[in-house]
mmCIF file of C-alpha atoms in Angstrom:
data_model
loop_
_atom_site.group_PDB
_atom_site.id
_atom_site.type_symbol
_atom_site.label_atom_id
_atom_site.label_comp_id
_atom_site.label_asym_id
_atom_site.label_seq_id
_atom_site.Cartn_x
_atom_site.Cartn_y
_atom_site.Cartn_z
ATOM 1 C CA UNK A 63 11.827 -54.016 10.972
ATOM 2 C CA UNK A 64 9.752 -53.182 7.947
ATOM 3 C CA UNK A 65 8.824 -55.421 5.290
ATOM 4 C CA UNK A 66 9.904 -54.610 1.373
ATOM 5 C CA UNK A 67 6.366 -54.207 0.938
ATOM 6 C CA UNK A 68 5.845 -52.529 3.902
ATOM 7 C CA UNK A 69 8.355 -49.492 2.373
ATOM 8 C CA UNK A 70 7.510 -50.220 -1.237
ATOM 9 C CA UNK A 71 3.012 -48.976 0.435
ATOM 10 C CA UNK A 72 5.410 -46.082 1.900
ATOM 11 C CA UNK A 73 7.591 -44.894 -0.986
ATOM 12 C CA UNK A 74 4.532 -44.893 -3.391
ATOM 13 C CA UNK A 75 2.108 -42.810 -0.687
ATOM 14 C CA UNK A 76 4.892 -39.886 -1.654
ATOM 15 C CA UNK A 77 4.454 -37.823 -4.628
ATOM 16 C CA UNK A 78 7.674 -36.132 -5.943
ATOM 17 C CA UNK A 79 6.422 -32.896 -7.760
ATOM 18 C CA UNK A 80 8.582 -30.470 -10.099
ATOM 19 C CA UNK A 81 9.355 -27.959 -12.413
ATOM 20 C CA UNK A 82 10.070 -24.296 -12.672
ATOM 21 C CA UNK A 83 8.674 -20.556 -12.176
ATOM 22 C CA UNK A 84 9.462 -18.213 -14.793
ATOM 23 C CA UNK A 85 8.199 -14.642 -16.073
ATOM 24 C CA UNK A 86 8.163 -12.945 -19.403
ATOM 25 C CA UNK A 87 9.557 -9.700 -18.104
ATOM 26 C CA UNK A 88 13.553 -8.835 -18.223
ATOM 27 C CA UNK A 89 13.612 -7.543 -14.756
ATOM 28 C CA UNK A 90 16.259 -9.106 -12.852
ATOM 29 C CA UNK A 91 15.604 -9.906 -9.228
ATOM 30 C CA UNK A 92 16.568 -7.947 -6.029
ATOM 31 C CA UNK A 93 19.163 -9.370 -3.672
ATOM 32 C CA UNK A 94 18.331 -11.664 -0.498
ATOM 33 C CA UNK A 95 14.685 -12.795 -2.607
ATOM 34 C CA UNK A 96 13.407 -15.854 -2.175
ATOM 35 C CA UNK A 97 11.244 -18.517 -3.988
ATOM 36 C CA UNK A 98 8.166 -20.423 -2.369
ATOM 37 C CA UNK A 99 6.928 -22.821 -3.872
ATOM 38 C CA UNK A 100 3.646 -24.881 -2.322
ATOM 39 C CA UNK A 101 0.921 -27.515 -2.124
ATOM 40 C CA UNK A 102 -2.558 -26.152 -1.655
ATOM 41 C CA UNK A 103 -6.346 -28.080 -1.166
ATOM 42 C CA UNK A 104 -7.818 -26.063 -3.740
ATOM 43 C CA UNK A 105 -11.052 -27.996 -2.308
ATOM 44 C CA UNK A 106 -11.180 -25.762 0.902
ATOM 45 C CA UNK A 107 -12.523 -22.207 1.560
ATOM 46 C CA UNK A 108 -9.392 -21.262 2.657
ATOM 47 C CA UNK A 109 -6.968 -23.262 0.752
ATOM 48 C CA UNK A 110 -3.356 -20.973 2.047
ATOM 49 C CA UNK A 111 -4.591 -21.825 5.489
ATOM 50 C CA UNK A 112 -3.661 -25.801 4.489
ATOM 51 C CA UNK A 113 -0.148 -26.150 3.334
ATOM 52 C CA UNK A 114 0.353 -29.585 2.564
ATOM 53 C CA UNK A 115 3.776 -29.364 0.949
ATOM 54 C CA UNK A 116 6.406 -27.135 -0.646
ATOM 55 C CA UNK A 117 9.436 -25.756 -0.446
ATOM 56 C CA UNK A 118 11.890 -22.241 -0.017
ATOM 57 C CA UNK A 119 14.641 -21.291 -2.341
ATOM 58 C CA UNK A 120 17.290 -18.445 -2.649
ATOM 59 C CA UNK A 121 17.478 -16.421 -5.402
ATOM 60 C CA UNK A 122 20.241 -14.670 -4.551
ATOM 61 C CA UNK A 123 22.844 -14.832 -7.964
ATOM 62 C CA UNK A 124 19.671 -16.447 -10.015
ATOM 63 C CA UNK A 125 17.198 -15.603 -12.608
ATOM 64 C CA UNK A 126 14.171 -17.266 -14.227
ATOM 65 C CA UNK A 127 13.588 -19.613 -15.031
ATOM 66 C CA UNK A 128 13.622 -21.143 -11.456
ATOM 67 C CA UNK A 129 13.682 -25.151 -10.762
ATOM 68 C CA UNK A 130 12.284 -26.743 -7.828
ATOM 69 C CA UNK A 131 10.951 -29.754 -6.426
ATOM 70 C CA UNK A 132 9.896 -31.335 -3.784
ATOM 71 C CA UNK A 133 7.720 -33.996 -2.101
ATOM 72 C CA UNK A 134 4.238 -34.706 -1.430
ATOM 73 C CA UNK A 135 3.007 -37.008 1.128
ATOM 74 C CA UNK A 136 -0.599 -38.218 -0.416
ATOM 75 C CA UNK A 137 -1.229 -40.141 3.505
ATOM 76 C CA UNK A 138 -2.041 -36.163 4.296
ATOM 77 C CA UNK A 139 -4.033 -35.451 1.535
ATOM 78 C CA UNK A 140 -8.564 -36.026 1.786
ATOM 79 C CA UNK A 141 -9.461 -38.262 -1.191
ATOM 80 C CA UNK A 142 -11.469 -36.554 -3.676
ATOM 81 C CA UNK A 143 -9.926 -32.935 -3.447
ATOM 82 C CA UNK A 144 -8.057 -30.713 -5.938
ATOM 83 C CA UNK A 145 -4.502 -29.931 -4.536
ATOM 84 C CA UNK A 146 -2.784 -27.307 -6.528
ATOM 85 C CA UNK A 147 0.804 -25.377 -7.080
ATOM 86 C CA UNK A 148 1.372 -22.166 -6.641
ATOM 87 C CA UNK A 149 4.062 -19.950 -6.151
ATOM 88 C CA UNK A 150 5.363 -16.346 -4.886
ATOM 89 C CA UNK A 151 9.110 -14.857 -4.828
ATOM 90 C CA UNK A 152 9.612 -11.993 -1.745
ATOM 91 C CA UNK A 153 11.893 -9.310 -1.293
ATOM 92 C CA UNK A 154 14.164 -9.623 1.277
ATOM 93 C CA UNK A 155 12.033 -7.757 3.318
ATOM 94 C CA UNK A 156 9.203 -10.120 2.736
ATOM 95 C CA UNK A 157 7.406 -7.886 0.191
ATOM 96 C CA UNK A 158 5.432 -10.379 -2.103
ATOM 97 C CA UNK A 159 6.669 -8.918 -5.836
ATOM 98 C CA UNK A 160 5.584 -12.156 -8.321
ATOM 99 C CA UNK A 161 2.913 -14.650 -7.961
ATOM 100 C CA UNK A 162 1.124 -17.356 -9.616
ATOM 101 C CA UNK A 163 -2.442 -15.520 -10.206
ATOM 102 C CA UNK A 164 -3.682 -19.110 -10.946
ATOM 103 C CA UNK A 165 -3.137 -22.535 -9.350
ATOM 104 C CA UNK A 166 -1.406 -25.443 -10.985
ATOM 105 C CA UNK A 167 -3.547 -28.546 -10.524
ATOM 106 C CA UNK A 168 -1.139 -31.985 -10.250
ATOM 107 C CA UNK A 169 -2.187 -35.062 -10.242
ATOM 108 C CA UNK A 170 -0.372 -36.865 -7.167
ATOM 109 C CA UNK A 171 -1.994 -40.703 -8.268
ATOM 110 C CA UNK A 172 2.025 -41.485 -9.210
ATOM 111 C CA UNK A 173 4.984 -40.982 -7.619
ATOM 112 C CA UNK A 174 6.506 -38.357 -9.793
ATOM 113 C CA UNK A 175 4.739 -35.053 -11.497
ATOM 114 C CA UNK A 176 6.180 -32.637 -14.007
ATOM 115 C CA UNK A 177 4.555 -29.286 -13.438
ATOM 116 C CA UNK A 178 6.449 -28.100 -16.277
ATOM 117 C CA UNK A 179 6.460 -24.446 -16.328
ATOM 118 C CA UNK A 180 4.882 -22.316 -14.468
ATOM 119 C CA UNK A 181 4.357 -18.633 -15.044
ATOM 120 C CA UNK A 182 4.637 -15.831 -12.321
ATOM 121 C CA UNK A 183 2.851 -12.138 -12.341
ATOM 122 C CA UNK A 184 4.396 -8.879 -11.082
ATOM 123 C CA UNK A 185 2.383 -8.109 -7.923
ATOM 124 C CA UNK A 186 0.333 -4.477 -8.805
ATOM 125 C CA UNK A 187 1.883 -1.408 -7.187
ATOM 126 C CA UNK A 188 5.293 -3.480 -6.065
ATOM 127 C CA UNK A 189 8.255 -1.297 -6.859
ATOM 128 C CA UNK A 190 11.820 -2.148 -7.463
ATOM 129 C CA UNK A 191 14.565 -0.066 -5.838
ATOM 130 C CA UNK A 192 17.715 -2.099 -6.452
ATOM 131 C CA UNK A 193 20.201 -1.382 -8.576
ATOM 132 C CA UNK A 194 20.163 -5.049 -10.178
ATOM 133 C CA UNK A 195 16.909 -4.287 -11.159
ATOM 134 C CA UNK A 196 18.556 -1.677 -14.040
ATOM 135 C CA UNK A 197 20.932 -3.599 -14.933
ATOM 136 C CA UNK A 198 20.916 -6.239 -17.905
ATOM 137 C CA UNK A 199 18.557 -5.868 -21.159
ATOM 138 C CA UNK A 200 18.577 -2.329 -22.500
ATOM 139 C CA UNK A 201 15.509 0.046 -21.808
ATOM 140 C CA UNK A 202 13.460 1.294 -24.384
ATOM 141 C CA UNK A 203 12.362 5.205 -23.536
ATOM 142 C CA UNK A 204 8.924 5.498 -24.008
ATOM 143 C CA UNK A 205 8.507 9.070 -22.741
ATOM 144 C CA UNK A 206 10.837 12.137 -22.149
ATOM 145 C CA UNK A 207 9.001 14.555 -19.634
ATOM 146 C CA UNK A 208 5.735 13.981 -21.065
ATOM 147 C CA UNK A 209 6.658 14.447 -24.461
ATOM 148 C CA UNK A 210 6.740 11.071 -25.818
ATOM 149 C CA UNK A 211 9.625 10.226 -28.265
ATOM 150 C CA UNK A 212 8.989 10.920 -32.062
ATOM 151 C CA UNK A 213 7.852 7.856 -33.773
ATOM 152 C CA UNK A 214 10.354 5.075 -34.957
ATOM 153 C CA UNK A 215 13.354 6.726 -33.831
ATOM 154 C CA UNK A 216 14.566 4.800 -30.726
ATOM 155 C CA UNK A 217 15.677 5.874 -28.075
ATOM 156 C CA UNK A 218 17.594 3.336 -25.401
ATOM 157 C CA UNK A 219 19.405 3.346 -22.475
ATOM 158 C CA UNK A 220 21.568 0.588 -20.510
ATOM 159 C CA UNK A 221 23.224 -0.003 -17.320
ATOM 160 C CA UNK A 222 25.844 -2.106 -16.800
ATOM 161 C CA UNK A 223 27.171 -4.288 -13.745
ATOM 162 C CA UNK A 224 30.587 -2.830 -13.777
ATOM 163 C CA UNK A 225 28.564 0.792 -13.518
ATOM 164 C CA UNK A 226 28.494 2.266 -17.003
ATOM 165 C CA UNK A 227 25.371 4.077 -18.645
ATOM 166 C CA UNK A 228 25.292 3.834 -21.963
ATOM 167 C CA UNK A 229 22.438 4.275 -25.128
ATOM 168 C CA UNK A 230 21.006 6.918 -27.407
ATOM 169 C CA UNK A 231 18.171 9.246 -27.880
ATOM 170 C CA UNK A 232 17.519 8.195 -30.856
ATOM 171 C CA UNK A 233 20.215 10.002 -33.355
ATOM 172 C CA UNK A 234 23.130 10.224 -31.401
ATOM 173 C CA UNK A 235 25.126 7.592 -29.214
ATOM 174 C CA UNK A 236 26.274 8.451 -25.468
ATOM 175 C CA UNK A 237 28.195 6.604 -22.689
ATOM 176 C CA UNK A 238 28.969 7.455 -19.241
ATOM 177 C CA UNK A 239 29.173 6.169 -15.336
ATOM 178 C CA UNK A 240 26.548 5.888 -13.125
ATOM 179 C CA UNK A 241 26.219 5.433 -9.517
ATOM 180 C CA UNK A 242 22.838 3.797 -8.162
ATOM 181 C CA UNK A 243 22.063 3.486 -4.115
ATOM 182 C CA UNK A 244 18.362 2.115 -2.968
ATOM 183 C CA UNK A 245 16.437 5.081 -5.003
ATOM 184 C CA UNK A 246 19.116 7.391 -5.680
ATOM 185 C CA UNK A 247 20.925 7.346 -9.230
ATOM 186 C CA UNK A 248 23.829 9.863 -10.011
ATOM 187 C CA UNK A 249 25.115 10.335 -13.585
ATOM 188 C CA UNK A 250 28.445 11.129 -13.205
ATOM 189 C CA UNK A 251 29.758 14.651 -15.390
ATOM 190 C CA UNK A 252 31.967 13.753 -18.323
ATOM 191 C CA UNK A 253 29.002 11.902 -20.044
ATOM 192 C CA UNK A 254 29.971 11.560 -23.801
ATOM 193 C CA UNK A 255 28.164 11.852 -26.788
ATOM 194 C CA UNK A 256 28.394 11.203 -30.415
ATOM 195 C CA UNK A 257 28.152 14.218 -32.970
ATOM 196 C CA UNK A 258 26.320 12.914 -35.912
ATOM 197 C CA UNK A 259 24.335 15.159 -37.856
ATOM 198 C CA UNK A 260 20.538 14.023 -38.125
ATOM 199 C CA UNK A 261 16.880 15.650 -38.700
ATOM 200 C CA UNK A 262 16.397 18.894 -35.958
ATOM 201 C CA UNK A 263 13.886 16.900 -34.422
ATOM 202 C CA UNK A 264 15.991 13.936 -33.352
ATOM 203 C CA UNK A 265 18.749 15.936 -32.011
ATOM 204 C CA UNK A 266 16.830 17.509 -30.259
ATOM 205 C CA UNK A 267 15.696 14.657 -28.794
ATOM 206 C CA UNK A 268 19.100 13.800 -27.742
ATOM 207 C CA UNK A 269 19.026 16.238 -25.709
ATOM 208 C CA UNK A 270 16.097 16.506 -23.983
ATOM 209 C CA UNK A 271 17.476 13.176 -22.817
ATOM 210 C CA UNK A 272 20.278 14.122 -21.939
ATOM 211 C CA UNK A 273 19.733 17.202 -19.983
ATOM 212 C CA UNK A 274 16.868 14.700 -18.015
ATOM 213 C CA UNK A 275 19.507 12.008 -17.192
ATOM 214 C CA UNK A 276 22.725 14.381 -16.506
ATOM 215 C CA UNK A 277 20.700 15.729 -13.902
ATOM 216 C CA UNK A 278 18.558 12.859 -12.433
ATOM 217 C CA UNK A 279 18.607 11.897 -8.575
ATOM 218 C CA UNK A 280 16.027 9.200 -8.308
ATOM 219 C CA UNK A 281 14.761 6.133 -10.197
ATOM 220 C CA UNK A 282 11.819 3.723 -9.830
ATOM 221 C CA UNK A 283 10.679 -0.005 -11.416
ATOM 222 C CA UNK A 284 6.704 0.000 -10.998
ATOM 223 C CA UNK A 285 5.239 -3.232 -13.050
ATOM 224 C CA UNK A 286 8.072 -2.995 -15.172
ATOM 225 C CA UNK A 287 8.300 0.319 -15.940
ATOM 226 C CA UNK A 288 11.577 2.925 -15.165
ATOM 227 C CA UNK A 289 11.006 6.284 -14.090
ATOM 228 C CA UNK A 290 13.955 8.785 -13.805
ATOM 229 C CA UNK A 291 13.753 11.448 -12.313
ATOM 230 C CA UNK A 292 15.312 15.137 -11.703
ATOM 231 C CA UNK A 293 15.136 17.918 -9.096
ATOM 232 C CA UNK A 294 12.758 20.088 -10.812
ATOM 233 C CA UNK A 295 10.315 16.787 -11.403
ATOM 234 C CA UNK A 296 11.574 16.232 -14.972
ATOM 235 C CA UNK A 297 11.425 12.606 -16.212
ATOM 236 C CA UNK A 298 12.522 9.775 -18.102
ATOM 237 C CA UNK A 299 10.317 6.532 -18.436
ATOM 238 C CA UNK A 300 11.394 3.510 -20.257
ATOM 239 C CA UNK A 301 10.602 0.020 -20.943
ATOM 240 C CA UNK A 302 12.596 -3.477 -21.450
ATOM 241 C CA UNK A 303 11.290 -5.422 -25.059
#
């Protein structure tokens, strides 16, 4: 049987490491992702090729900020190296679509380390084709079929959980349905609209919007940015604040 001090040399050869992944974007994540977090010897060529710790959590039903933890064993580690955390979250599919782009360095001399927070990068050219991914913060347009929008009128648009499309282009208010599958998105017909007299300019405006949207069959999220578009190539590209 062990001796106290034999599991007291034991306990304090383990390094319990947390904290939490975030990102500054208001994308919400895809179902069936997935959070890995790990231990790397930032001392070696090839540092992913030594995994000396870490751990794997579902996302499904979460957003960032993320918690996590887990243990270190410092009998595994070579004295005199940098160990460092880094993270990625995957698609279901196992599509990488956020990553650290820089390592955390902890210091595992103690049995506990607070890696506070730790910020996460959209991975260039990974695209978002979920439905949760519209869904939440409103979207700011940005562009209407390569026209722009006219400057400081805003136009918005939102999509709700429970399938509503709502927002304006930038004089008058509309609201709707919507039905969103993979890459396909249908505005239903019976769209309404407000009928508030502004400037030429902004109602028109309106409806260059709204002809775009009434008639859209495909969307897109591309490092953070929604595209919309029609059958005849028209489109729609907004941003979240």
């Amino acid at each position: 049987m062990a001796t106290e001090t034999e599991v007291a040399d034991k306990q304090a050869m383990k390094t319990t490491i947390s904290g939490e992944v975030y990102y500054r974007e208001r994308i919400a994540l895809p179902p069936g992702a997935e959070l890995s977090v790990v231990l790397l010897d930032a001392s070696l060529n090839n540092p992913l090729a030594h995994l000396f710790a870490g751990t794997n959590i579902a996302l499904d039903g979460k957003n960032v900020p993320v918690p996590f933890s887990f243990v270190a064993d410092q009998s595994m580690m070579i004295p005199g190296d940098t160990y460092e955390v880094r993270a990625v979250i995957r698609a279901k599919a196992g599509e990488m679509i956020w990553r650290t782009n820089v390592g955390h360095i902890v210091d595992l001399s103690s049995t506990a380390y607070d890696a506070g927070k730790i910020e996460l990068v959209m991975v260039e050219g990974s695209e978002e084709t979920d439905s949760s991914a519209l869904q939440g913060a409103e979207w700011i347009v940005e562009d209407i079929n390569g026209g722009g929008v006219i400057d400081y009128s805003k136009a918005t648009i939102s999509f709700s959980e429970e399938g509503r499309i709502s927002g304006t282009g930038g004089c008058n208010i509309f609201s709707g349905h919507y039905e969103a599958s993979g890459s396909t998105l249908k505005i239903m017909s019976g769209i309404a609209m407000t009928r508030k007299a502004c400037a030429p300019a902004l109602m028109q405006q309106d409806q260059r919007l709204m002809t775009i949207l009434q008639s859209g069959q495909s969307y897109s999220i591309k490092d953070g940015t929604l595209t919309i578009l029609n059958a005849n190539g028209r489109s729609v590209t907004a941003r979240r604040d």
